[in-house]
Short mmCIF file of C-alpha atoms in Angstrom, two decimals:
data_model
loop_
_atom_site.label_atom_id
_atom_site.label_comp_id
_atom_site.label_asym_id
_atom_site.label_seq_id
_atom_site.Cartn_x
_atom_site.Cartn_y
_atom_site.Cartn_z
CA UNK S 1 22.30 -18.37 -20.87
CA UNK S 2 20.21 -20.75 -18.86
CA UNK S 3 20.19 -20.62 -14.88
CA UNK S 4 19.30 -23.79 -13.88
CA UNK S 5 19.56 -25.82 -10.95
CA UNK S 6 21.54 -28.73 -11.09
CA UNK S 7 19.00 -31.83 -11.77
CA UNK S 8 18.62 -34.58 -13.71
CA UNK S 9 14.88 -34.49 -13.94
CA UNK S 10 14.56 -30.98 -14.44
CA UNK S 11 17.35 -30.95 -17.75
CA UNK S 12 17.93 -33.48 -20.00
CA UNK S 13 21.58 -33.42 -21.27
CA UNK S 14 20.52 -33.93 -24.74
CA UNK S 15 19.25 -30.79 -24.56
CA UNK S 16 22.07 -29.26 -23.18
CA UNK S 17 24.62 -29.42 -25.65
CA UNK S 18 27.71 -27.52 -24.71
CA UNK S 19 27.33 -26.79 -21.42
CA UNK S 20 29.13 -25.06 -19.12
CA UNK S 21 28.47 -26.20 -15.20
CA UNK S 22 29.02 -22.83 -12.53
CA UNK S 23 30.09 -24.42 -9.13
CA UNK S 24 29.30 -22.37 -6.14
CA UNK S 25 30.24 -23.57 -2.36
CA UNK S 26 27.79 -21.47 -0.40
CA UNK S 27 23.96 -20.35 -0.71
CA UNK S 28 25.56 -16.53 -1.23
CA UNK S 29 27.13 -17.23 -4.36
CA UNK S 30 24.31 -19.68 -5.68
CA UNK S 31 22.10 -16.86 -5.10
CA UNK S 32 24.62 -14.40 -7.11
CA UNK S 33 24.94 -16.69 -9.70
CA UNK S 34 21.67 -17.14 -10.55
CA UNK S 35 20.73 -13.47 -10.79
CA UNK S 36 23.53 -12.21 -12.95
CA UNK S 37 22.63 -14.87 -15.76
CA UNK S 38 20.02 -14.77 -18.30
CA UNK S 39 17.56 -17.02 -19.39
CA UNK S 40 17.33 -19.36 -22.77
CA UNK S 41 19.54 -17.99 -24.42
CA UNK S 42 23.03 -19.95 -24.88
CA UNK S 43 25.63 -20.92 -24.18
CA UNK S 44 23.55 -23.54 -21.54
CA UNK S 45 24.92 -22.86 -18.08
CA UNK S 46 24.03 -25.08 -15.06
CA UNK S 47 24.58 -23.95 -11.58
CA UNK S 48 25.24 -26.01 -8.63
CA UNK S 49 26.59 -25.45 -5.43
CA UNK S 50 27.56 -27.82 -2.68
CA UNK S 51 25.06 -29.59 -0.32
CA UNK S 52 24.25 -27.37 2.99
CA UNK S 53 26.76 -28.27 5.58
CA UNK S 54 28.98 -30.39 4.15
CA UNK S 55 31.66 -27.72 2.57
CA UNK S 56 35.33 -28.70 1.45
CA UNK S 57 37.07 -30.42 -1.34
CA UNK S 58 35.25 -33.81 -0.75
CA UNK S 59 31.94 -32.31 -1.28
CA UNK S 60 33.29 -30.31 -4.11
CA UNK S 61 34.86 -33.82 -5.73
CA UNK S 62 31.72 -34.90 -5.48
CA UNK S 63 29.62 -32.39 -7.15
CA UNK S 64 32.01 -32.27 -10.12
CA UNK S 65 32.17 -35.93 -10.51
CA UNK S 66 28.03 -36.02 -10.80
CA UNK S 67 27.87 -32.81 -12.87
CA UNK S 68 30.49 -34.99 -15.54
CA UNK S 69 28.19 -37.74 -15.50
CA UNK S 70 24.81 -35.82 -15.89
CA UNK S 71 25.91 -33.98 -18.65
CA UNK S 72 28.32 -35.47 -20.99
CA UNK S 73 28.01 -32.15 -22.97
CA UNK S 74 30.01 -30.15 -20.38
CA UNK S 75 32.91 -28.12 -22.08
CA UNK S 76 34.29 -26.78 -18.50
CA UNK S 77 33.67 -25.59 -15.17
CA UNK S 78 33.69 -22.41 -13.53
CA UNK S 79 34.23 -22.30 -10.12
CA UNK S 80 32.96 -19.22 -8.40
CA UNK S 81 32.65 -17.20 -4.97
CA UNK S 82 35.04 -15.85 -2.82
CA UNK S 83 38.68 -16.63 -0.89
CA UNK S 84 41.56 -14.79 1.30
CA UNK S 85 43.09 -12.38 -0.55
CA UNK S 86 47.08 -12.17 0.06
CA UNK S 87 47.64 -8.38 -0.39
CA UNK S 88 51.38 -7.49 -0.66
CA UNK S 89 52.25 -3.05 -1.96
CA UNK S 90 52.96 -5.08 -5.19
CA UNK S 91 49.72 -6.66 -6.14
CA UNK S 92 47.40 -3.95 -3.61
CA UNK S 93 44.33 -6.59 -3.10
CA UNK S 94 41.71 -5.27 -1.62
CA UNK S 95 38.37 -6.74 -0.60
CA UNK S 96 35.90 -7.23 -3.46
CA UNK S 97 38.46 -7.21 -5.41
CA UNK S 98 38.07 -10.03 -7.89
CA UNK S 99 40.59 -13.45 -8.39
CA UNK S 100 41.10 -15.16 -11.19
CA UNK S 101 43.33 -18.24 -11.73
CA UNK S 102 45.20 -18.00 -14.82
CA UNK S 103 48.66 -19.17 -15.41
CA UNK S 104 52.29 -18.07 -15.23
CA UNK S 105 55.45 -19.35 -16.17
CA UNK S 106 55.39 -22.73 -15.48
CA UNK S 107 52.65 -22.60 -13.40
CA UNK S 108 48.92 -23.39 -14.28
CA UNK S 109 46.84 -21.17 -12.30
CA UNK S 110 45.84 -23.26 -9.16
CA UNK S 111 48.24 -25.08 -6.64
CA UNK S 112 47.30 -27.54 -4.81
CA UNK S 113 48.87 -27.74 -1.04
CA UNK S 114 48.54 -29.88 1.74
CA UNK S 115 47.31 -28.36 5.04
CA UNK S 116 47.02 -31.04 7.38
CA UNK S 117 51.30 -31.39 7.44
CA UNK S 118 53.36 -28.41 8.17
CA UNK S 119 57.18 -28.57 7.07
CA UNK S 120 60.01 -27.30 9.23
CA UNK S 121 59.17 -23.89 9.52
CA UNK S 122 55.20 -23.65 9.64
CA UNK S 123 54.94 -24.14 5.83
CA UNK S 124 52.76 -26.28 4.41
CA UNK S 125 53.63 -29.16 1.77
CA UNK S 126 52.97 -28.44 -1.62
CA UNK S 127 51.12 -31.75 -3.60
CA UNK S 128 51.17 -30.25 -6.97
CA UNK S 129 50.05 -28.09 -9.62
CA UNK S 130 47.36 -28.11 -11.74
CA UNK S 131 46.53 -28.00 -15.28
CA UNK S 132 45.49 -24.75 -16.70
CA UNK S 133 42.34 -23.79 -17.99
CA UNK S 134 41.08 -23.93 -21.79
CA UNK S 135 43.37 -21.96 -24.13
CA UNK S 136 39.72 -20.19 -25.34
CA UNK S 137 38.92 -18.97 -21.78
CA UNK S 138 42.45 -18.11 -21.14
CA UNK S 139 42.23 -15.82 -24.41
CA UNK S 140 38.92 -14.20 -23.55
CA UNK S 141 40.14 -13.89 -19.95
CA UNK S 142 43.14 -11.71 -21.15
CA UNK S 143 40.82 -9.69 -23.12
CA UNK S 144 38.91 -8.77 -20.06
CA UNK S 145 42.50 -7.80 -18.18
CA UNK S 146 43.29 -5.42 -20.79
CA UNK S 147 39.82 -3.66 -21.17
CA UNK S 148 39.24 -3.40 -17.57
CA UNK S 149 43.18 -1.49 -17.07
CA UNK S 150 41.97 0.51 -19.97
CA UNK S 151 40.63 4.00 -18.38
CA UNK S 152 38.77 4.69 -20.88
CA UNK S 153 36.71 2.12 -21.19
CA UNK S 154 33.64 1.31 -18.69
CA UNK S 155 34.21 -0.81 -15.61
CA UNK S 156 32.13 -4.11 -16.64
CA UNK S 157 31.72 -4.98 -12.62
CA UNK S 158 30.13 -2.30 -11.75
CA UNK S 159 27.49 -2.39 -14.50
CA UNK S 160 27.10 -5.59 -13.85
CA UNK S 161 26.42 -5.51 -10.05
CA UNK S 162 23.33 -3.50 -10.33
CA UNK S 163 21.87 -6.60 -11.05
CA UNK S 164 21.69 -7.23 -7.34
CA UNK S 165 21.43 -3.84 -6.06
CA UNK S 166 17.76 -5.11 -4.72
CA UNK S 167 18.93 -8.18 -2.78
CA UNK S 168 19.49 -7.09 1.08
CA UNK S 169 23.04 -7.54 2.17
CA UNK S 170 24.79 -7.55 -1.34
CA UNK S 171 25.62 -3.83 -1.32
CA UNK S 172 29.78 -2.70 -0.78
CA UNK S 173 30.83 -2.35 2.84
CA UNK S 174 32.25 0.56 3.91
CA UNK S 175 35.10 -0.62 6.01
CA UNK S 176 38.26 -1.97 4.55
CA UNK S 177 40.74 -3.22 7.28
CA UNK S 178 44.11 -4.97 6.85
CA UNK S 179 45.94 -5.74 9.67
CA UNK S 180 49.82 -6.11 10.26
CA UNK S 181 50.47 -9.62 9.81
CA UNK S 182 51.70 -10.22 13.67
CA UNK S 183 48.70 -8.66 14.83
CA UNK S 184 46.28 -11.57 16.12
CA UNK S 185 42.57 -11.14 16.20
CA UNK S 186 40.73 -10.57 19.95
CA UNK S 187 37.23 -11.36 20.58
CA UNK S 188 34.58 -12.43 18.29
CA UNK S 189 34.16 -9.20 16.06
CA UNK S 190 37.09 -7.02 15.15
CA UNK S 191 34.99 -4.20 17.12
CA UNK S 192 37.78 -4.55 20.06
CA UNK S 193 40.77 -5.06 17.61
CA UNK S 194 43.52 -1.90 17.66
CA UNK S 195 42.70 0.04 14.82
CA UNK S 196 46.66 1.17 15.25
CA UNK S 197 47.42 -2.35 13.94
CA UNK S 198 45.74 -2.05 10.66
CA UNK S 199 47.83 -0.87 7.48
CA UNK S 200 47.55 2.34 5.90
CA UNK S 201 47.20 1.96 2.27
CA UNK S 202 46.50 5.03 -0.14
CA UNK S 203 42.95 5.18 -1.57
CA UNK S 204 42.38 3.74 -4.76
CA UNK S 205 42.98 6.11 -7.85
CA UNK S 206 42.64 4.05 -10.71
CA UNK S 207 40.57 0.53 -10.90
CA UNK S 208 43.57 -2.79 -10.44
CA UNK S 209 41.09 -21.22 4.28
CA UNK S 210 44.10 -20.08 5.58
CA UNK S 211 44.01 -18.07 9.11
CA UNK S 212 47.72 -16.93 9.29
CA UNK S 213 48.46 -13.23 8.29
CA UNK S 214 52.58 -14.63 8.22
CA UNK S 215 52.12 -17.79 6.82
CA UNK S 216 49.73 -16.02 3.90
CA UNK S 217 53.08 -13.57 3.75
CA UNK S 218 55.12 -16.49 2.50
CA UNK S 219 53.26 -17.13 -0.34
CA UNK S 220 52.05 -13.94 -1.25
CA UNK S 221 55.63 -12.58 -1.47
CA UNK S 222 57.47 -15.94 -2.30
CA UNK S 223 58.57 -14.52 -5.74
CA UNK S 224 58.40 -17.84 -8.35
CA UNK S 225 54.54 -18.33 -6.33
CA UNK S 226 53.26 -14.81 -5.56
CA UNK S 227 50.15 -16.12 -4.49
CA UNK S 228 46.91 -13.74 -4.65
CA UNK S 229 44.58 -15.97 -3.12
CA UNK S 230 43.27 -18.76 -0.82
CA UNK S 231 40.13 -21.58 -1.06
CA UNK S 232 39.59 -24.75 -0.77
CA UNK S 233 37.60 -26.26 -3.17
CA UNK S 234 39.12 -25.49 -6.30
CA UNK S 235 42.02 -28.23 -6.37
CA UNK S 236 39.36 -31.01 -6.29
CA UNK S 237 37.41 -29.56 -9.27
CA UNK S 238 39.94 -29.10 -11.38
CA UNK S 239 40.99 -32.95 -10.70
CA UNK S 240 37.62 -33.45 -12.85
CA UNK S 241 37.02 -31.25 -15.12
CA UNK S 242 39.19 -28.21 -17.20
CA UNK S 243 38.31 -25.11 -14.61
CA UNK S 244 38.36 -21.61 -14.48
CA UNK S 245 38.71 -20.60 -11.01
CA UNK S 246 37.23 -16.97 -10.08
CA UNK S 247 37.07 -15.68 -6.67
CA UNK S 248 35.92 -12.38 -4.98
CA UNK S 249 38.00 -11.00 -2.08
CA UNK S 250 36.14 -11.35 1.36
CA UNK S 251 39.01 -11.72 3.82
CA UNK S 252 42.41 -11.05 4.22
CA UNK S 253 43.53 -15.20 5.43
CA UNK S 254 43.71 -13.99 8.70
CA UNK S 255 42.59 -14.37 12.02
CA UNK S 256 40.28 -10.85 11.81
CA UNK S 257 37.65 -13.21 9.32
CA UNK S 258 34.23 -11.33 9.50
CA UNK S 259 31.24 -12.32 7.17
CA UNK S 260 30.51 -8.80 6.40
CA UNK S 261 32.08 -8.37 2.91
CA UNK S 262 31.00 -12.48 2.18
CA UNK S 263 27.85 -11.35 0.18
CA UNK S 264 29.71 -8.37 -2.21
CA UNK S 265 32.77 -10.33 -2.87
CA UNK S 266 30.10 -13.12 -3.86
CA UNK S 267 28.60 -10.68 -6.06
CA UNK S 268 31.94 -9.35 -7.87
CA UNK S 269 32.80 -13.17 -8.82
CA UNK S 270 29.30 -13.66 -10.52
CA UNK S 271 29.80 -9.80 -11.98
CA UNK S 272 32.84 -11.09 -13.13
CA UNK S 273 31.40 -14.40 -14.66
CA UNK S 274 28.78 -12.92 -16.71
CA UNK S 275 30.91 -10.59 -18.43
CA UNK S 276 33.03 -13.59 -19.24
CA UNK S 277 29.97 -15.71 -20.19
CA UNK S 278 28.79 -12.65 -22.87
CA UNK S 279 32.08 -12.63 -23.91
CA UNK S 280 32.25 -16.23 -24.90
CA UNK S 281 29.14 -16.25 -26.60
CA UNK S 282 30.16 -13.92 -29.20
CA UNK S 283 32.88 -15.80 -29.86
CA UNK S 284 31.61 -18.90 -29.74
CA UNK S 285 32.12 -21.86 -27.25
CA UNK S 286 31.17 -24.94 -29.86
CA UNK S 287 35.20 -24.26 -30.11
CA UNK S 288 35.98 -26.22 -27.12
CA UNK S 289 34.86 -29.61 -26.91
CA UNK S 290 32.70 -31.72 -24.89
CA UNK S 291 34.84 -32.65 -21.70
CA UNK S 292 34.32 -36.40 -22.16
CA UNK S 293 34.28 -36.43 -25.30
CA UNK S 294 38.47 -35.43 -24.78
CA UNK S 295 38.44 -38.05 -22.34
CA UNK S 296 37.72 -40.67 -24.69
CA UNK S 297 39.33 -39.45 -27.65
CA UNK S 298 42.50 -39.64 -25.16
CA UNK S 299 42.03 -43.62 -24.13
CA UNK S 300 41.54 -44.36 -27.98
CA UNK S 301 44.25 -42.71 -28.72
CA UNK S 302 46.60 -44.00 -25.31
CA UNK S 303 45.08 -47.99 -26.16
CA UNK S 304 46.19 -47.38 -30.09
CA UNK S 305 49.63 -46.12 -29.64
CA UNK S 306 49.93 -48.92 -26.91
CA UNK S 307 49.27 -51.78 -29.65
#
């Protein structure tokens, strides 16, 4: 695997042939990224993340639309780093926990809402639903389900995070708060916050940009949606390109946000990628073909059944 730096100059496309293009938002998961892949050996991966400042799904459209036309050889998109988990006693998120978008029923993974208008209610308006990821990731990603509820076998993440057990910061929290959902934040730390408010949740025995504890609620427990997680930038990739989206856990989508689980979630989510990324190279990624290539093998085909 190659970890390279999105740039024309530095990598020709011709020689990256079947690609697959890592999108990061932040510095944090760049950083991650980078460190958990290897170097020249394939499957070609290039790594981007959005420009300094300017965060969000238009920044995001645009990296994906220039990562398309840099390297025609792209087979799909991974878009990685961290989101709001939506904990409910059914699902039992927890932070660091890891994300990933994969469909069910008749829904493809990643929905796409609207949160500048509210509905009656507080809700938000939902614009659609996305398409789902590549059958071949979808396959590999079940794989990786099954082997990680498997006691018996090792837990990948953790063998893979000691990749960055020298980079300052990156190292588990100790603190895992969830607060009751009415409970507002106070203050500009959660140092003041009523630790009588949080939830009490049994340890763990066995390994399993929205602000609004209630409103994250609704989804989470909505029963056709149950909702696991929150971003932003995902929607507008997956307008471009076939995505996989993988998030670590850093918040709970609630008003007690605090950067200090930001760096380890960041660090599950590229954990989490490279085991997928081995796992694809043994089975070989020259299945899935070049994104635009599909794109125009699908106006040939639209222009001849149109004649």
């Amino acid at each position: 695997m190659l970890k390279q730096k999105a740039s024309p100059r530095a990598t020709t496309p011709e020689r990256l042939a079947g690609t697959e293009v890592e999108i990061c938002a932040l510095e944090e998961e760049y950083e991650c990224a980078c460190r958990m892949l290897d170097t020249n050996q394939k499957p070609w991966v290039v790594v981007s993340f959005l420009p300094p400042g300017r965060y969000g799904t238009e920044s995001a459209s645009r990296v994906a639309s220039d990562m398309v036309r840099t390297f025609p050889h792209l087979r799909f998109a991974l878009m990685v780093g961290f989101g709001g988990g939506a904990p409910t006693s059914e699902t039992d998120i927890r932070l660091g926990d890891v994300v990933v978008g994969t469909p069910r029923g008749a829904l493809g993974g990643v929905i796409q809402y609207d949160l500048e208008n509210r509905l009656p209610g507080g809700r938000f308006k939902m614009t659609g639903q996305l398409n789902a990821p590549p059958d071949k990731l979808l396959s590999v990603v079940g794989d990786k389900r099954r082997r990680y509820n498997d006691p018996r076998k090792p837990d990948f993440v953790a063998e893979h995070i000691r990749l960055v057990d020298d980079m300052a910061g990156y190292q588990r929290p100790q603190r895992d708060d969830l607060y009751c959902a009415e409970y507002q934040h106070e203050g500009k730390t959660c140092e003041k916050c009523d630790v009588k408010q949080t939830v009490q949740r049994p340890q763990r025995r066995s390994r399993r940009v929205i602000a609004d504890a209630a409103t994250r609620d609704f989804y989470a427990h909505n029963p056709e949606l149950k909702v696991l997680c929150f971003d932003m930038e995902s929607a507008v990739v997956m307008n471009n390109l076939p995505c996989l989206v993988i998030r670590g856990i850093e918040n709970y989508a609630d008003s007690h946000k605090n950067e200090h689980w930001r760096k380890y979630a960041a660090s599950t989510a590229a954990a989490y990628v490279r085991e997928l990324l081995l796992s694809l190279k043994s089975r070989g990624v020259d299945a899935i073909p070049p994104w635009v290539g599909r794109i125009k093998d699908e106006v040939v085909q639209g222009e001849s059944e149109n004649t």
